[in-house]
CSV table of C-alpha atoms in Angstrom, one decimal:
chain,number,residue,atom,x,y,z
A,1,MET,CA,112.3,89.0,97.1
A,2,ASN,CA,110.5,91.8,98.6
A,3,LEU,CA,109.5,94.7,96.1
A,4,LYS,CA,108.8,96.9,99.0
A,5,SER,CA,112.3,98.2,99.0
A,6,GLN,CA,111.8,99.2,95.2
A,7,GLN,CA,108.6,101.2,96.1
A,8,PRO,CA,108.6,102.1,99.8
A,9,THR,CA,105.6,104.4,99.5
A,10,TRP,CA,103.3,101.7,98.0
A,11,SER,CA,101.0,99.4,100.0
A,12,THR,CA,100.3,95.8,98.9
A,13,GLU,CA,96.9,97.2,97.4
A,14,THR,CA,98.8,99.9,95.3
A,15,PHE,CA,101.2,97.2,94.0
A,16,LYS,CA,98.2,94.9,93.1
A,17,THR,CA,96.4,97.7,91.3
A,18,ASN,CA,99.5,98.7,89.4
A,19,LEU,CA,100.2,95.1,88.4
A,20,ILE,CA,96.5,94.8,87.1
A,21,ASN,CA,96.9,97.9,85.2
A,22,GLN,CA,100.1,96.8,83.5
A,23,LEU,CA,98.6,93.4,82.6
A,24,VAL,CA,95.6,95.2,81.0
A,25,ASN,CA,97.8,97.8,79.2
A,26,SER,CA,100.2,95.4,77.9
A,27,THR,CA,97.4,93.4,76.2
A,28,HIS,CA,95.7,96.5,75.1
A,29,ALA,CA,92.4,95.2,76.5
A,30,LYS,CA,89.4,97.3,76.6
A,31,VAL,CA,87.9,95.5,79.4
A,32,GLN,CA,89.5,93.7,82.3
A,33,ASN,CA,87.8,90.6,83.3
A,34,PHE,CA,89.8,88.2,85.5
A,35,SER,CA,88.6,84.7,86.4
A,36,VAL,CA,88.5,83.9,90.2
A,37,GLN,CA,91.8,81.7,89.6
A,38,GLU,CA,93.5,84.7,87.9
A,39,SER,CA,92.4,87.0,90.8
A,40,LYS,CA,93.8,84.7,93.3
A,41,ILE,CA,97.0,84.4,91.5
A,42,ILE,CA,97.5,88.3,91.5
A,43,GLN,CA,96.6,88.5,94.9
A,44,GLN,CA,99.2,85.9,95.8
A,45,LEU,CA,101.8,87.7,93.7
A,46,ALA,CA,101.0,90.9,95.5
A,47,ASP,CA,101.1,89.1,99.1
A,48,ASN,CA,104.4,87.3,98.3
A,49,LEU,CA,106.3,89.9,96.4
A,50,PHE,CA,105.3,93.0,98.0
A,51,VAL,CA,105.1,92.8,101.8
A,52,ASN,CA,105.4,95.3,104.6
A,53,SER,CA,106.3,92.8,107.4
A,54,ALA,CA,109.5,92.1,108.8
A,55,GLU,CA,109.0,88.5,108.2
A,56,SER,CA,109.7,89.1,104.5
A,57,GLN,CA,113.4,90.3,105.3
A,58,PRO,CA,116.1,87.7,105.0
A,59,LYS,CA,117.3,86.8,108.4
A,60,THR,CA,121.0,87.1,107.1
A,61,GLN,CA,120.7,90.6,105.8
A,62,PRO,CA,123.1,93.2,107.3
A,63,TYR,CA,121.4,95.8,109.4
A,64,ASP,CA,122.3,99.4,109.4
A,65,HIS,CA,122.0,99.5,113.1
A,66,GLN,CA,122.8,96.8,115.6
A,67,GLN,CA,123.0,96.9,119.4
A,68,LYS,CA,123.4,94.0,122.0
A,69,VAL,CA,123.6,94.1,125.7
A,70,TYR,CA,123.6,91.6,128.4
A,71,VAL,CA,121.2,92.3,131.1
A,72,LYS,CA,121.4,90.6,134.3
A,73,GLY,CA,118.4,88.5,134.9
A,74,ALA,CA,117.4,88.6,131.1
A,75,GLY,CA,120.6,87.3,129.3
A,76,LEU,CA,122.0,88.5,126.0
A,77,ILE,CA,119.5,90.8,124.0
A,78,GLN,CA,120.6,91.7,120.4
A,79,VAL,CA,118.5,94.0,118.0
A,80,GLY,CA,119.3,94.8,114.3
A,81,TYR,CA,117.3,97.2,112.5
A,82,ASN,CA,117.1,99.3,109.3
A,83,LEU,CA,115.1,102.7,108.7
A,84,ASP,CA,113.4,103.7,105.6
A,85,ASN,CA,113.6,107.1,103.8
A,86,HIS,CA,110.8,108.3,106.1
A,87,ASP,CA,112.6,107.5,109.4
A,88,GLN,CA,110.4,104.5,110.1
A,89,ILE,CA,111.5,101.2,111.0
A,90,ALA,CA,111.8,99.2,107.7
A,91,ALA,CA,113.2,95.9,109.0
A,92,VAL,CA,113.9,94.6,112.6
A,93,GLN,CA,115.4,91.4,114.3
A,94,LEU,CA,115.3,90.5,117.8
A,95,ASN,CA,117.4,87.7,119.2
A,96,GLY,CA,119.3,86.6,122.2
A,97,ASP,CA,119.2,84.1,125.2
A,98,PHE,CA,116.6,85.7,127.1
A,99,PHE,CA,113.4,84.0,128.6
A,100,SER,CA,110.2,84.7,127.0
A,101,ASN,CA,107.2,83.1,125.0
A,102,LEU,CA,107.6,86.1,122.6
A,103,GLU,CA,107.0,85.2,118.9
A,104,PRO,CA,109.9,87.1,117.3
A,105,GLN,CA,108.1,87.4,113.9
A,106,GLN,CA,105.1,88.9,115.6
A,107,PHE,CA,107.3,91.3,117.5
A,108,GLU,CA,109.3,92.3,114.3
A,109,LYS,CA,106.0,92.8,112.3
A,110,ALA,CA,104.6,95.0,115.0
A,111,LEU,CA,107.6,97.4,114.8
A,112,VAL,CA,107.9,97.6,111.0
A,113,GLY,CA,106.4,100.9,109.8
A,114,THR,CA,106.8,102.4,113.3
A,115,PRO,CA,108.3,106.0,113.3
A,116,HIS,CA,111.8,105.9,114.7
A,117,GLN,CA,110.8,108.0,117.7
A,118,LYS,CA,111.2,106.7,121.3
A,119,SER,CA,107.7,107.2,122.4
A,120,ALA,CA,106.3,105.5,119.4
A,121,VAL,CA,108.7,102.5,119.7
A,122,THR,CA,108.1,102.4,123.4
A,123,THR,CA,104.3,102.1,123.0
A,124,VAL,CA,104.7,99.2,120.5
A,125,LEU,CA,107.0,97.4,122.7
A,126,GLN,CA,104.8,97.9,125.7
A,127,GLN,CA,101.9,96.3,123.9
A,128,GLN,CA,104.1,93.4,122.7
A,129,LEU,CA,105.7,92.7,126.2
A,130,GLN,CA,102.1,92.7,127.7
A,131,GLN,CA,101.3,89.7,125.6
A,132,ALA,CA,104.8,88.0,126.1
A,133,PRO,CA,107.1,89.7,128.8
A,134,ILE,CA,110.9,89.2,128.5
A,135,VAL,CA,112.2,88.4,131.9
A,136,GLY,CA,114.2,91.3,133.1
A,137,MET,CA,113.2,93.7,130.5
A,138,THR,CA,110.9,96.7,130.2
A,139,ALA,CA,109.7,98.3,127.2
A,140,GLU,CA,111.8,101.4,128.0
A,141,SER,CA,115.0,99.3,128.4
A,142,LEU,CA,114.4,97.5,125.2
A,143,ALA,CA,113.5,100.7,123.2
A,144,GLU,CA,117.0,102.0,124.3
A,145,LEU,CA,118.4,99.3,122.0
A,146,LEU,CA,116.8,101.0,119.1
A,147,PHE,CA,118.3,104.4,119.7
């Protein structure tokens, strides 16, 4: 479960702060002292339940936007993505039968939070494709699948 969808404007740190406040308020404690172990558990909860990355999204989720294209020399490339209320990429998945040593999760994580503007998306894609090119694809041609 990713609670980011419930509170899209919060960061992981905001979630953690609110969780601590709720724990303190529910016990009516005057002082908050957590052991190292308790602090680790709170951080794990924040990291596991409130995530900004695309990795947290189930791979079987339906995407609001889906495009696929066959590119000669590259193969089939398919992109599914969702936008949040601020017109930023909220979830994205890239797959297909293209040749690359691209890490899909790293690629997806880099795009999450990017404004849904062609120039912003293209810049992120250029950075990702510099590290792991997709044979036959440019950042510009890949960005077209997101618009």
